[in-house]
Coordinates of C-alpha atoms in Angstrom, one line a residue:
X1 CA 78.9 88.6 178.9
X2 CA 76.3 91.0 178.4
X3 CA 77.0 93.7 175.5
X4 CA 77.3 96.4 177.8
X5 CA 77.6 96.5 181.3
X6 CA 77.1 99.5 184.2
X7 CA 79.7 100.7 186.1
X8 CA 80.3 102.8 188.7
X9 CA 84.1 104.1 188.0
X10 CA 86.4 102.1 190.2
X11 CA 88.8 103.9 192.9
X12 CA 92.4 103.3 192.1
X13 CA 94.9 101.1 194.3
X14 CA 96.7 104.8 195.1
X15 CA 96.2 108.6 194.0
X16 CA 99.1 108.5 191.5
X17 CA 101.4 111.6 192.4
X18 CA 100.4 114.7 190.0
X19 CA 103.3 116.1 188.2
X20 CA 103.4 120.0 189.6
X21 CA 102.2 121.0 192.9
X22 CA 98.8 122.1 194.1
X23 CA 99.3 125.7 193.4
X24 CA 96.1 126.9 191.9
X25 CA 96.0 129.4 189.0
X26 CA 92.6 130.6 191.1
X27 CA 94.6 131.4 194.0
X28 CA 98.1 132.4 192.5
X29 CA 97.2 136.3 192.3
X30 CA 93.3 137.6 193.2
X31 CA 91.9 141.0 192.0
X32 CA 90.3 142.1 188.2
X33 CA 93.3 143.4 187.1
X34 CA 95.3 140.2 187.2
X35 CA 92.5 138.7 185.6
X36 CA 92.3 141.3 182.8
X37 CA 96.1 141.4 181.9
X38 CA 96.5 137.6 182.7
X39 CA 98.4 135.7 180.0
X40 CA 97.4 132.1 181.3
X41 CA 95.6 130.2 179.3
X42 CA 93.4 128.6 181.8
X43 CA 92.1 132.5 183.2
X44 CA 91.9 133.8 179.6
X45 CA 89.9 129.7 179.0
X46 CA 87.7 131.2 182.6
X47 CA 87.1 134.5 180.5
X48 CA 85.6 133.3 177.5
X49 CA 83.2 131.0 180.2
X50 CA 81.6 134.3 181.4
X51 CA 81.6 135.8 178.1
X52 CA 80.1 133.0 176.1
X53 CA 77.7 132.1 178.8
X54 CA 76.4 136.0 178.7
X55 CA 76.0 135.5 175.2
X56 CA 74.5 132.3 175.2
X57 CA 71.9 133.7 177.6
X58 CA 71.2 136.8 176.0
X59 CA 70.7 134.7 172.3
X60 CA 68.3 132.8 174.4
X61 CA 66.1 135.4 175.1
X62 CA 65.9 136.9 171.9
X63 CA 64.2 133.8 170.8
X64 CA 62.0 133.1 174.0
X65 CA 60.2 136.0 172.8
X66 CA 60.0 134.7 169.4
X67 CA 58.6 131.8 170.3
X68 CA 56.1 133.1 172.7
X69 CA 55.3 135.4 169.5
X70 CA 54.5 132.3 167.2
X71 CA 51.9 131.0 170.0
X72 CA 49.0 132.4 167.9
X73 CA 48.9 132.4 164.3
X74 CA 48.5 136.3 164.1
X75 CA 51.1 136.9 166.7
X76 CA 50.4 139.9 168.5
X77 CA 53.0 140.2 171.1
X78 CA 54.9 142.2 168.8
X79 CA 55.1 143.7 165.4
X80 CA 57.0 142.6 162.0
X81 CA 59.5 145.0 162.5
X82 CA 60.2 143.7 165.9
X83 CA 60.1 140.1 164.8
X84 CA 62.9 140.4 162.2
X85 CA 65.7 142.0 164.7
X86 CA 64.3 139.3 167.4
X87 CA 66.1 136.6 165.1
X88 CA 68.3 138.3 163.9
X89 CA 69.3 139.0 167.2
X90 CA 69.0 135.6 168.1
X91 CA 71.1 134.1 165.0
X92 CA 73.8 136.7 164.8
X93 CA 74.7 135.8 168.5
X94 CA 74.1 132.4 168.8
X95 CA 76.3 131.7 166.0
X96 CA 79.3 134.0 165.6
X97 CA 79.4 134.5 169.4
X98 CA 78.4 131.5 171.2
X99 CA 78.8 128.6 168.8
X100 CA 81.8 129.1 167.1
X101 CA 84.0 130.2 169.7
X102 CA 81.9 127.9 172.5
X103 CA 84.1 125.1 173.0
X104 CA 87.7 126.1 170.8
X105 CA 88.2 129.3 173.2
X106 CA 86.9 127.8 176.4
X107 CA 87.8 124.3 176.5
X108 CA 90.2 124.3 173.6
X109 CA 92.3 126.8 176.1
X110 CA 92.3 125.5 178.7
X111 CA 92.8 122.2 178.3
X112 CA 94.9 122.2 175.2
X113 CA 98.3 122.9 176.5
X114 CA 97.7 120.7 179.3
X115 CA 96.9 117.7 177.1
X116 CA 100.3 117.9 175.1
X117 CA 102.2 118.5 178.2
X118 CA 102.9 122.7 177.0
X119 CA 103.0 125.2 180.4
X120 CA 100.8 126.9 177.5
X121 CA 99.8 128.2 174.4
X122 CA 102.7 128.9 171.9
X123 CA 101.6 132.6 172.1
X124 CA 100.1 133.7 175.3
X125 CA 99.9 137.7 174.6
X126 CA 97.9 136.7 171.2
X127 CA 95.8 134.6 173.2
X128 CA 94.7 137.5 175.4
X129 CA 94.1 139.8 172.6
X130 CA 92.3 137.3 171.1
X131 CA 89.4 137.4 174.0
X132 CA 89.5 141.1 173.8
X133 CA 89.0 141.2 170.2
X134 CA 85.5 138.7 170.7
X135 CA 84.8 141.2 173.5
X136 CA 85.1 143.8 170.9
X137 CA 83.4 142.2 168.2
X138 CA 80.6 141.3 170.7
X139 CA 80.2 144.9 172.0
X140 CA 79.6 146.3 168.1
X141 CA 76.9 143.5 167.2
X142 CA 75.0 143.9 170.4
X143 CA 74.8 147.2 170.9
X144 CA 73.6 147.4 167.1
X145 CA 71.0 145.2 167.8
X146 CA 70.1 146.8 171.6
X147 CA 70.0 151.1 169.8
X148 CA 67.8 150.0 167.0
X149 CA 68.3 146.6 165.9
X150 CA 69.2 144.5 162.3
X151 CA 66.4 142.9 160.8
X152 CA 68.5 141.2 157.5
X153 CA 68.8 137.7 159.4
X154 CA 72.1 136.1 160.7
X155 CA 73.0 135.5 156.9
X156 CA 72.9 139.3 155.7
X157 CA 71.5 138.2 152.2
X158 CA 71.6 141.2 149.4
X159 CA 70.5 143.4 148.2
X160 CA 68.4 143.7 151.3
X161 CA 71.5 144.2 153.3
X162 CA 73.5 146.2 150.7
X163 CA 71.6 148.5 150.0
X164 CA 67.7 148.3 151.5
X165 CA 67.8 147.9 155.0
X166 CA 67.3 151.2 157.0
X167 CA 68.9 149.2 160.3
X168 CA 72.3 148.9 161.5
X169 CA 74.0 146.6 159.2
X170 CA 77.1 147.8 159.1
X171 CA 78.2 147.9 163.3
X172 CA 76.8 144.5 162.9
X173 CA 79.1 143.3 160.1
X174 CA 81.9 145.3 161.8
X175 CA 81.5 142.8 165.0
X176 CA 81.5 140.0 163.1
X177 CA 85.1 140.7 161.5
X178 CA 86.4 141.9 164.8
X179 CA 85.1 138.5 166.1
X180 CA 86.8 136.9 163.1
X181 CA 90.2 138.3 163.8
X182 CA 89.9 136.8 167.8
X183 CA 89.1 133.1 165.9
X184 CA 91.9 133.6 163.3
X185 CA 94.6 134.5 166.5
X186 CA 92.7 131.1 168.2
X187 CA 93.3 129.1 165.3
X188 CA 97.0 130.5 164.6
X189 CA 97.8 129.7 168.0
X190 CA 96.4 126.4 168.4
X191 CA 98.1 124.8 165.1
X192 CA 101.3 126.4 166.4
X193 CA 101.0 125.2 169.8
X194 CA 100.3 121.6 168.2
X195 CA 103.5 121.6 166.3
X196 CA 105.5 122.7 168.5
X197 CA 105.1 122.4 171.7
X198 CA 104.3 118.4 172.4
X199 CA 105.7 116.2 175.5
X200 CA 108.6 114.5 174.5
X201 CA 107.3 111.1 173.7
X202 CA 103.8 112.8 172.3
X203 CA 103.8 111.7 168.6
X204 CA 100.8 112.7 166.1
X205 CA 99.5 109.3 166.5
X206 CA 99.6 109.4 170.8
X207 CA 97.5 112.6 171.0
X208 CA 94.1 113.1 172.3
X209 CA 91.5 113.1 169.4
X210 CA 90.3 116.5 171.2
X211 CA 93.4 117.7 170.1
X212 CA 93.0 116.3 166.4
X213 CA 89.6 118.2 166.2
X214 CA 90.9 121.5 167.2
X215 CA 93.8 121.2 164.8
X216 CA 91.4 120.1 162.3
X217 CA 88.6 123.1 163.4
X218 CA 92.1 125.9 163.4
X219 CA 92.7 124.8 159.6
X220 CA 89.0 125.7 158.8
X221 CA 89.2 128.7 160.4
X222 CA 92.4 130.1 158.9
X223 CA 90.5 129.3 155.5
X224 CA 87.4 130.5 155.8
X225 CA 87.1 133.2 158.2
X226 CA 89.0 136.0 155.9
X227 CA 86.5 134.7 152.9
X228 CA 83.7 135.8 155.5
X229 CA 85.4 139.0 156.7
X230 CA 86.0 140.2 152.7
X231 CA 82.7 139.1 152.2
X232 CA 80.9 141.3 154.9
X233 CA 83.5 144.2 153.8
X234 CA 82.2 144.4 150.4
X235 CA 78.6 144.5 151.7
X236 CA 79.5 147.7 154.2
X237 CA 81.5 149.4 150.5
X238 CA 78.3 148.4 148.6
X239 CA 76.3 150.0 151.5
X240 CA 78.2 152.9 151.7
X241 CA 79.7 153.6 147.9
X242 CA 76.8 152.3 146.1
X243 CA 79.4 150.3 144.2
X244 CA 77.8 147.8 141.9
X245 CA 78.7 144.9 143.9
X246 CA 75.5 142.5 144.6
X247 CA 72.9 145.0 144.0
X248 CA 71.6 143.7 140.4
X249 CA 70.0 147.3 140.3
X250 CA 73.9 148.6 140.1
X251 CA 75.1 145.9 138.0
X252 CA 76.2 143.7 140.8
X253 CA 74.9 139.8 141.0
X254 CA 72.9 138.9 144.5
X255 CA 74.3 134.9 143.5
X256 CA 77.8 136.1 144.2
X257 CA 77.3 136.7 147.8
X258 CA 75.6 133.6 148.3
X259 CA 78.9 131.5 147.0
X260 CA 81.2 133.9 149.2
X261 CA 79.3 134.0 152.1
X262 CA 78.5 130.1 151.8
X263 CA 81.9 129.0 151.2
X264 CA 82.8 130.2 154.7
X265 CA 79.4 129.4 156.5
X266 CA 79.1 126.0 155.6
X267 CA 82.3 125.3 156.9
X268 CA 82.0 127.2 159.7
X269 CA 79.1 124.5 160.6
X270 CA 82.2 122.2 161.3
X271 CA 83.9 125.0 163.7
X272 CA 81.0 124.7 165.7
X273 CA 80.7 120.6 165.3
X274 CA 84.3 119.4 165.2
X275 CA 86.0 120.4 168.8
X276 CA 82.0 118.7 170.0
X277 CA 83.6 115.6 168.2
X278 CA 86.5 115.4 170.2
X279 CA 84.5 116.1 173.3
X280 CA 82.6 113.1 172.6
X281 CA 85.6 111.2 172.2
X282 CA 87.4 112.4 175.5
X283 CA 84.4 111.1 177.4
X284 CA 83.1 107.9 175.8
X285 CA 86.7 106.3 176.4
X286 CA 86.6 107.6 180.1
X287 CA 83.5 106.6 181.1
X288 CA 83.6 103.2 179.1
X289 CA 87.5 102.2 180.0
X290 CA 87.9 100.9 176.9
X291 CA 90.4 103.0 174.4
X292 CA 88.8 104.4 171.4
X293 CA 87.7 101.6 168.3
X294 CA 89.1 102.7 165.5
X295 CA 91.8 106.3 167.0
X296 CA 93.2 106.7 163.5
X297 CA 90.0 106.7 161.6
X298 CA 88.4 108.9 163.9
X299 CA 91.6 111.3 163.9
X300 CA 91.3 111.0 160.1
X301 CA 87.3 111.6 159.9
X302 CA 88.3 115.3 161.4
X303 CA 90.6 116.2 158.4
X304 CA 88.0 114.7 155.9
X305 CA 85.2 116.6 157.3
X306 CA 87.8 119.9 157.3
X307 CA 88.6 119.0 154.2
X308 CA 85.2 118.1 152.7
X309 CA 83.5 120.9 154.2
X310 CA 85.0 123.2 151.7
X311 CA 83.2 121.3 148.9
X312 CA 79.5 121.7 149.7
X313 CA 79.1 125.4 150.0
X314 CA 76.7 125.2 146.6
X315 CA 73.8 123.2 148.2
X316 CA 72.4 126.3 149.9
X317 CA 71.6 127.2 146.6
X318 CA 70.1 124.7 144.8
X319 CA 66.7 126.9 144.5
X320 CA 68.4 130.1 143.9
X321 CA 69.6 130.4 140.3
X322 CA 72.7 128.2 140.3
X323 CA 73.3 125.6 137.5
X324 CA 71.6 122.7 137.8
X325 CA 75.0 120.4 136.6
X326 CA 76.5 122.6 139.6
X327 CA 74.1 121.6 142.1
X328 CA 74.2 118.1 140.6
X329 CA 77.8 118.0 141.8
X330 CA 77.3 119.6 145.0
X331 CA 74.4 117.8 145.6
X332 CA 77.0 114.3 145.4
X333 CA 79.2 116.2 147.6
X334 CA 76.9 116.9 150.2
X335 CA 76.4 113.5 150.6
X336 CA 79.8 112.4 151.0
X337 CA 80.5 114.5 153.9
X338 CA 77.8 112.1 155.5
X339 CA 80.2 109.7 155.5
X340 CA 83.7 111.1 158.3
X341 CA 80.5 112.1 160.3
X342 CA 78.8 108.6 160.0
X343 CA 82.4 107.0 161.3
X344 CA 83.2 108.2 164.2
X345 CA 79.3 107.6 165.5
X346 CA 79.9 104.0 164.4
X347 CA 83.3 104.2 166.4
X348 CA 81.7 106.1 169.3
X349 CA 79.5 103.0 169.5
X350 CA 81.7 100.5 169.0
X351 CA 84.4 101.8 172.1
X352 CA 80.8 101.1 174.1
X353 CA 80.5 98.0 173.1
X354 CA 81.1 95.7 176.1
X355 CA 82.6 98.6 177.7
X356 CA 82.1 99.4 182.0
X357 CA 80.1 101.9 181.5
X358 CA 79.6 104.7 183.9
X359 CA 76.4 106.3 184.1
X360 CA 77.8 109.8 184.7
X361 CA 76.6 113.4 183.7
X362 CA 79.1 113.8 181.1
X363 CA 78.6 110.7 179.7
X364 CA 74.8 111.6 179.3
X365 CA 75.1 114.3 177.4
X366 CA 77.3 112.5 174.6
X367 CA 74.4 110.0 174.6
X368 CA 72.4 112.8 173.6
X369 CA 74.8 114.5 171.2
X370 CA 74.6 111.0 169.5
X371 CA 70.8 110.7 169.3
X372 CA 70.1 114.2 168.1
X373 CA 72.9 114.7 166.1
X374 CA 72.8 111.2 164.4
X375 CA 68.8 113.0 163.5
X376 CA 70.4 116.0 162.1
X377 CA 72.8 114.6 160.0
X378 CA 70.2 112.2 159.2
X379 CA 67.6 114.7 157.5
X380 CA 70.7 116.9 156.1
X381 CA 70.1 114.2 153.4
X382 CA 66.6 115.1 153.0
X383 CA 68.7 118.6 152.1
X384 CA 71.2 117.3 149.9
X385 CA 68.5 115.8 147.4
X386 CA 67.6 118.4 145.1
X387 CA 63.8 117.7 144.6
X388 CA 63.0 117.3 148.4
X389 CA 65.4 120.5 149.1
X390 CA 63.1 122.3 146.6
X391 CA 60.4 121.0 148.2
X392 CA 61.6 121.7 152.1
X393 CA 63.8 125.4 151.3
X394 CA 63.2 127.9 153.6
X395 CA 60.4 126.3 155.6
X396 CA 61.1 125.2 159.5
X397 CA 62.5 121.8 158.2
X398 CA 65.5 123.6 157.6
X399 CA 65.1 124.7 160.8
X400 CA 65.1 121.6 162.6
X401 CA 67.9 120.3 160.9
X402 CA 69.8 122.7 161.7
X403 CA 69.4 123.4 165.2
X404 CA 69.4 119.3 165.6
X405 CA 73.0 119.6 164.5
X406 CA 74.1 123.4 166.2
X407 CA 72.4 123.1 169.5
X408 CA 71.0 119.2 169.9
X409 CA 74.6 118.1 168.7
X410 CA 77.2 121.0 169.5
X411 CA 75.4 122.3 173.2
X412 CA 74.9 119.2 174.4
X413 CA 79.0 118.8 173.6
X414 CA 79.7 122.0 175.2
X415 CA 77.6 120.6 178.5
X416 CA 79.3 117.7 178.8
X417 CA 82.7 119.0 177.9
X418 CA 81.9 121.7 180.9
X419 CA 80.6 119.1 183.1
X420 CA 83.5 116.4 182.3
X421 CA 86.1 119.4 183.2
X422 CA 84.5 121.5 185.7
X423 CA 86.5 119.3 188.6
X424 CA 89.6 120.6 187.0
X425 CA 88.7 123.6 186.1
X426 CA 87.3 124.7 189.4
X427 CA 88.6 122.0 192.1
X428 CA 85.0 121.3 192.5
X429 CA 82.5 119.0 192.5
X430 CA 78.7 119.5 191.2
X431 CA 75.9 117.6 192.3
X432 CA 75.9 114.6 190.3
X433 CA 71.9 114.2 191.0
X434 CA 70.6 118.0 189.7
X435 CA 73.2 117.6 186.4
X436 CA 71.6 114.5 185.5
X437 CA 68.1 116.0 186.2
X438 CA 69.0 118.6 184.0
X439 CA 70.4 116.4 181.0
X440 CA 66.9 114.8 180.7
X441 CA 65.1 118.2 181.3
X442 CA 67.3 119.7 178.4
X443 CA 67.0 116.2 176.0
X444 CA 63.2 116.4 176.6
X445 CA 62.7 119.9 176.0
X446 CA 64.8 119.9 172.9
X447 CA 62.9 116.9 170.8
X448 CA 59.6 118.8 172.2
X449 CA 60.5 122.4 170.5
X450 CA 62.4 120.9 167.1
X451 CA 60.8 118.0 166.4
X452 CA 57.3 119.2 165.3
X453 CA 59.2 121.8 163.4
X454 CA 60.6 118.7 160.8
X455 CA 56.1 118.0 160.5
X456 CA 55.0 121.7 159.8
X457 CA 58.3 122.8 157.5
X458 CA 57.6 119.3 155.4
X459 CA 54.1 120.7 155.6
X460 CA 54.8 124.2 154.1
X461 CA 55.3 126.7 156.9
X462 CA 58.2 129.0 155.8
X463 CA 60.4 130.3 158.1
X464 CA 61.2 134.0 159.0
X465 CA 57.1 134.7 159.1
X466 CA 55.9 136.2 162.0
X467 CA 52.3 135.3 160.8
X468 CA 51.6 132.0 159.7
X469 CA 47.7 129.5 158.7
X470 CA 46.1 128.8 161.8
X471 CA 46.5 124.7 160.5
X472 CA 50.1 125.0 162.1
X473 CA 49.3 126.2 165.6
X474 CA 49.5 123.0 167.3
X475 CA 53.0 122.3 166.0
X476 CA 53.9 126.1 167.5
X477 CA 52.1 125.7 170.8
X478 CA 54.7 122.2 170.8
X479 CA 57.7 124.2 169.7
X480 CA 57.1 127.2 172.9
X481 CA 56.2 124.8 174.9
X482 CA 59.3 122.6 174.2
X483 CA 61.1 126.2 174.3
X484 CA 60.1 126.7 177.9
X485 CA 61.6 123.3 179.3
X486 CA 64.7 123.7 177.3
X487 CA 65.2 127.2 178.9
X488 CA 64.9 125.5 182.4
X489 CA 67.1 122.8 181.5
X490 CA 69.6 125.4 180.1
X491 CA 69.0 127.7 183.7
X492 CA 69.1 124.7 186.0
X493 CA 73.2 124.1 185.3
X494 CA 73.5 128.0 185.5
X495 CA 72.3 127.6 189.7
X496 CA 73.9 124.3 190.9
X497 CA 77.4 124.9 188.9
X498 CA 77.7 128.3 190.7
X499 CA 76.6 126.8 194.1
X500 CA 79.5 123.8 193.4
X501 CA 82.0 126.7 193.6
X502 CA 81.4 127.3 197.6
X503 CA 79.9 124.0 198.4
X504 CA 80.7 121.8 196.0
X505 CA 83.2 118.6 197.0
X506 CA 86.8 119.5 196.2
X507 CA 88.1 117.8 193.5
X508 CA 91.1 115.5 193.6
X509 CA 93.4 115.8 190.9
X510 CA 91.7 113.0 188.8
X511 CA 88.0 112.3 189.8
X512 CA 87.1 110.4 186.8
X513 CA 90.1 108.0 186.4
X514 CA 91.2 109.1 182.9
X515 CA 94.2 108.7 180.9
X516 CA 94.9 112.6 179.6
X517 CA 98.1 114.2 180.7
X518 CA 95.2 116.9 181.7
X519 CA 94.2 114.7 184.9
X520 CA 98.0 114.8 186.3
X521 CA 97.8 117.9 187.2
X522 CA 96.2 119.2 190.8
X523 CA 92.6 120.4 190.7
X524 CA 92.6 123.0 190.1
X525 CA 95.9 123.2 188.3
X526 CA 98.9 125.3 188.9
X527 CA 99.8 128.7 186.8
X528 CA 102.5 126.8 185.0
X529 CA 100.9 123.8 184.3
X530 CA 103.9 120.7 185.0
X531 CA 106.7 121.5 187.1
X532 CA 108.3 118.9 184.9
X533 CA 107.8 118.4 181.7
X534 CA 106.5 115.1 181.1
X535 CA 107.3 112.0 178.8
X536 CA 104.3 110.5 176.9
X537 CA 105.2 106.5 176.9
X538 CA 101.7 105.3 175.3
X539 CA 99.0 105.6 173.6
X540 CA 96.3 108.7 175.0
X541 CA 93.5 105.8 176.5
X542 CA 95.7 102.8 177.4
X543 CA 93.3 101.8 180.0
X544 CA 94.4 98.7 180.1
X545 CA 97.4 99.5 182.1
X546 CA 96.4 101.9 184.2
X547 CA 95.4 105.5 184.5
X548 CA 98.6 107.1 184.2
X549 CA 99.6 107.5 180.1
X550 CA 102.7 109.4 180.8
X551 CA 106.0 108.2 182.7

């Protein structure tokens, strides 16, 4: 028997019955309004889609001109000024509104409830004010950056931010604890959805390791976000009061911010990361057949790594003043976290292991999750050693390693989490030909723009520098044009996922034969979910007897 073995999926003996009827949330009322004041779950999940994917979009661009910028040593497309609120732009967005909500608010609602056998979230009015408040949040930020921009960088370091920056700081920091709020009523909602609202029958150790993420991502972010939001507050009283905060000019200490504003950041890494996890999960066992190698270490690995994640905050500062028995520690620490990461890949792995694999889109895209971030995580060591991190701070090494994790790990989790439910979502098929040409596009184009930026950052180019030696050109010209497949790769799904909606196959209730109570539903599924409330009589990837996994 070979190792590992191509399948196409298999059509059942018969469509097994879905457990409400075909009454589509899409169809049960048209019009904005009922889209606006909806309280289900899967509109409000349809909501975030739009808004994330505006945001995602407009994060893009900041940094397409950024990197058309860095073509030329000398730059000349535009000036410093310009440069700094370009990506600043580009970080503030991409990470507090695209990469932390991304897949928790989209996926996470709409699948959630359906996947524990709920009609939906334990507090749908919350849930809906929780969109409105990122749509807040999101309106502040941007429209500081679009009527005269914030050039302190995504991490708002003092004093620069506290007290020397002439640009909007403080509408920015005020969309960011808006935003905050919306993830703290996300969180609150999923970890009291998860305890209270399973199938009969759905015990902690018969739920879908999706699930296990988001409860595991929902603790993190009812820790961490109100560190973040007190943290940005005292900035905006510094700013204002001139209260001797951070500002070592008014007695404050610049080394405090860091630890506040780290403690939550580094953390908030594994927001972004975590639900990506469980995505990967959901789809290896589907398109594998095999249940998952190893379901309670994997479920485990999601609390470690929320608990862990806590524990590392200090390596961002190993060069900036901190103790060197401190960063001694949290150098040790860093590298433990390695290790929940470093099992479920070896899990992942082992569930393909002479598994029938099916070559699908979805599955694709976890393939490249695995490569790039298993590369991330990889040279987050480099970063956890305290002579190369001295040697490698602040240069595009950092870089690298960091967008290997956030967008060569987490996006390609979002794409195939939005390919894997777009059937069900929608009722529709996509063209299984253009989503695979896009998942190479989008894997090429990604190693092409980061991977020269591990050569020139281990080589000494800093980041943040709009001007840079004309010996690192080459390794730029690689980056934008890297840059410039990715963005097609990234526009490409855009086109043929909108075109699916009016000419696009419809959908039968369970297109890829999985096991999820998610999949008994009709495509797309009705306002309420289950007609019935069902009864969970195994494990969440028995594929060995069959596709159904509840009775």
């Amino acid at each position: 028997t070979s190792p590992m073995s191509t399948a196409i999926l298999p059509p059942p003996p018969s469509e097994p019955a879905p457990l409400s009827r075909p009454v589509n949330y899409l169809n049960a009322k048209f019009g904005v309004m009922s889209w606006l004041f909806s309280l289900d779950h899967k509109r409000i999940a349809i909501l975030y889609l739009l808004s994330i994917t505006f945001m995602f979009f407009l994060g893009g661009a900041a940094i397409v001109v950024v990197r058309l910028h860095l073509m030329t040593p000398s730059g000349g497309l535009v000036d410093a000024d310009t440069y700094n609120k370009l990506f600043t732009m580009h970080g503030i967005i991409m990470v507090f509104f695209f990469l932390i909500p991304a897949v928790p608010a989209v996926f996470g609602n709409f699948v959630l409830p359906m996947m524990i056998g709920a009609k939906d979230l334990a507090f749908p009015r919350l849930n809906l004010l929780s969109w409105y408040l990122f749509m807040l949040g999101a309106a502040f930020s941007v429209g500081a950056m679009l009527i005269g921009g914030v050039d302190t960088g995504w991490t708002f370091y003092t004093p620069y931010s506290s007290t020397s920056s002439h640009t909007n700081v403080i509408p920015a920091a005020i969309g960011i604890l808006i935003s905050g709020f919306s993830s703290l009523l996300t969180g609150l909602n999923f970890i009291v959805t998860i305890h209270r609202m399973r199938a009969p029958g759905l015990t902690w150790f018969r739920l879908p390791l999706f699930v296990w993420s988001l409860y595991a991502t929902s603790i993190i972010i009812l820790l961490g976000t109100p560190v973040i939001a007190a943290t940005l507050t005292l900035v905006a009283v510094e700013r204002i009061f001139q209260v001797g905060i951070f500002d070592p000019a008014l007695g404050g200490d610049p080394l405090l911010f860091q630890h506040l504003f780290w403690f939550y950041s580094h953390p908030a890494v594994y927001i972004m990361i975590l639900p990506g996890m469980g995505v990967v999960s959901e789809v290896i066992t589907c398109f594998s057949r095999k249940n998952i190698y190893g379901y309670k270490f994997v479920a485990f690995s999601s609390v470690a790594i929320a608990v862990l994640g806590f524990l590392v905050w200090g390596h961002h500062m190993f060069v900036a003043g901190q103790s060197m028995y401190a960063s001694l520690v949290f150098s040790l620490l860093s590298f433990s976290v390695a290790v929940p990461s470093a099992i479920k890949v070896f899990n992942w792995t082992a569930t393909l292991y002479k598994g029938s694999v099916a070559l699908l889109t979805p599955l694709l895209f976890v393939f490249g999750f695995i490569a790039l971030f298993t590369m991330g995580g990889l040279t987050g060591l480099f970063l956890a050693a305290l002579a190369v991190d001295a040697h490698v701070h602040d240069t595009y090494f950092v870089i690298a390693h960091f967008h290997f994790i956030m967008v060569g790990g987490m996006v390609m989790a979002y794409m195939a989490a939005l390919h894997y439910w777009w059937p069900k979502m929608t009722g529709r098929m996509y063209p299984e030909g253009w989503a695979k040409l896009a998942t190479l596009i989008i894997f090429i184009g990604f190693v092409l723009t980061f991977l020269p930026q591990f050569v020139v950052g281990y080589l000494g180019m800093l980041r943040r520098y709009y001007q840079y030696a004309p010996e690192y050109q080459i390794y730029n010209v690689m980056s934008t044009a890297g840059a410039s497949i990715l963005s097609v790769g990234y526009v490409l799904p855009f086109f043929y996922l909108i075109w699916s909606l009016w000419y696009g196959k419809p959908a039968p209730p369970n297109p890829w034969r999985a096991t999820g109570l998610e999949w008994q539903t009709p495509s797309p599924p009705p306002p309420d979910n289950f007609e019935v409330t069902p009864e969970v009589t195994s494990g969440p990837y028995d594929y060995a007897k069959g596709v159904p996994s509840a009775g």
